Short mmCIF file of C-alpha atoms in Angstrom, two decimals:
data_model
loop_
_atom_site.label_atom_id
_atom_site.label_comp_id
_atom_site.label_asym_id
_atom_site.label_seq_id
_atom_site.Cartn_x
_atom_site.Cartn_y
_atom_site.Cartn_z
CA MET A 25 0.00 0.00 0.00
CA LEU A 26 2.84 2.38 0.80
CA THR A 27 4.47 1.69 -2.55
CA GLN A 28 1.20 2.44 -4.35
CA ILE A 29 0.94 5.83 -2.63
CA THR A 30 4.55 6.79 -3.35
CA SER A 31 4.24 5.69 -6.97
CA ARG A 32 1.08 7.80 -7.41
CA VAL A 33 2.74 10.82 -5.81
CA GLY A 34 5.84 10.32 -7.94
CA LYS A 35 3.78 10.13 -11.13
CA SER A 36 1.81 13.25 -10.31
CA VAL A 37 4.97 15.21 -9.49
CA ALA A 38 6.67 13.97 -12.65
CA SER A 39 3.69 14.92 -14.80
CA LYS A 40 3.65 18.46 -13.35
CA MET A 41 7.38 19.02 -13.93
CA GLN A 42 8.37 20.70 -17.16
CA ARG A 43 10.19 18.45 -19.58
CA ARG A 44 12.67 19.87 -22.05
CA ASN A 45 14.09 17.99 -24.95
CA ALA A 46 17.60 18.61 -26.22
CA GLY A 47 16.59 20.47 -29.37
CA GLY A 48 12.91 21.18 -28.85
CA GLY A 49 10.95 23.79 -27.01
CA PHE A 50 12.38 26.84 -28.74
CA SER A 51 10.26 29.43 -30.44
CA PRO A 52 11.16 30.47 -34.02
CA GLY A 53 12.32 33.87 -32.76
CA MET A 54 15.11 32.29 -30.74
CA TRP A 55 17.01 30.83 -33.70
CA ALA A 56 20.09 32.65 -34.97
CA LYS A 57 19.53 34.89 -37.95
CA LYS A 58 21.94 34.55 -40.86
CA ASN A 59 24.09 37.55 -41.67
CA LYS A 60 24.53 37.87 -45.42
CA PHE A 61 28.02 39.36 -45.08
CA VAL A 62 29.22 36.48 -42.89
CA GLU A 63 27.72 33.96 -45.27
CA GLU A 64 29.44 35.62 -48.24
CA TRP A 65 32.78 35.64 -46.41
CA ASN A 66 32.36 31.99 -45.48
CA GLY A 67 31.65 31.10 -49.10
CA ARG A 68 34.74 32.99 -50.29
CA ARG A 69 36.85 31.30 -47.64
CA GLU A 70 35.83 27.88 -48.94
CA ILE A 71 36.91 28.64 -52.53
CA THR A 72 40.10 30.61 -51.79
CA GLU A 73 42.39 28.05 -53.38
CA LYS A 74 40.36 28.20 -56.59
CA SER A 75 40.28 31.99 -56.81
CA PHE A 76 43.92 32.68 -55.83
CA GLU A 77 46.11 34.01 -58.63
CA LEU A 78 49.90 34.19 -58.52
CA ASN A 79 51.05 37.26 -60.42
CA ASN A 80 53.39 40.24 -60.04
CA LYS A 81 50.99 41.94 -57.66
CA THR A 82 50.63 39.02 -55.20
CA VAL A 83 54.25 37.77 -55.09
CA PRO A 84 55.60 40.61 -52.86
CA THR A 85 52.73 40.17 -50.41
CA LEU A 86 53.29 36.42 -50.35
CA ILE A 87 57.03 36.85 -49.68
CA MET A 88 56.31 39.40 -46.96
CA THR A 89 53.79 37.26 -45.09
CA CYS A 90 55.57 33.91 -45.50
CA LEU A 91 59.23 34.86 -45.10
CA LEU A 92 59.97 38.36 -43.85
CA PHE A 93 57.34 38.74 -41.13
CA PRO A 94 58.08 35.37 -39.41
CA ALA A 95 61.84 36.09 -39.62
CA PHE A 96 61.29 39.49 -38.02
CA VAL A 97 59.22 37.98 -35.19
CA TRP A 98 61.83 35.26 -34.59
CA LYS A 99 64.73 37.75 -34.58
CA THR A 100 62.90 40.12 -32.22
CA THR A 101 62.00 37.28 -29.85
CA ALA A 102 65.54 35.86 -29.89
CA HIS A 103 66.98 39.31 -29.14
CA GLU A 104 64.56 39.77 -26.24
CA LEU A 105 65.41 36.33 -24.83
CA HIS A 106 69.15 37.04 -25.03
CA LYS A 107 68.62 40.33 -23.29
CA THR A 108 66.43 39.06 -20.43
CA GLY A 109 66.82 35.28 -20.41
CA GLY A 110 69.32 33.06 -18.65
CA PRO A 111 71.98 30.73 -20.03
CA SER A 112 69.38 28.31 -21.45
CA PHE A 113 68.35 30.95 -23.99
CA GLN A 114 71.87 31.56 -25.34
CA ASP A 115 71.48 28.79 -27.93
CA THR A 116 68.53 30.37 -29.76
CA CYS A 117 70.66 32.02 -32.48
#
């Protein structure tokens, strides 16, 4: 008899509790709205390798970003480590 009472109480409490599903229960106004500029950028990003052209205008930029800028960052960091670091940083150059 005690188990029947507790099971009835448990069922009534469970039926009154709000149940939420993982993806359900959201109104249409809560969904993210697409931004046309972000979508266009994302589309261009996916086809970059198809639209890239190697010509006289892009070669200096390519050399600058792939060779000169990383070398400058490395040289600046190595100089800073030599200036402030201990003996373990003497082998960086």
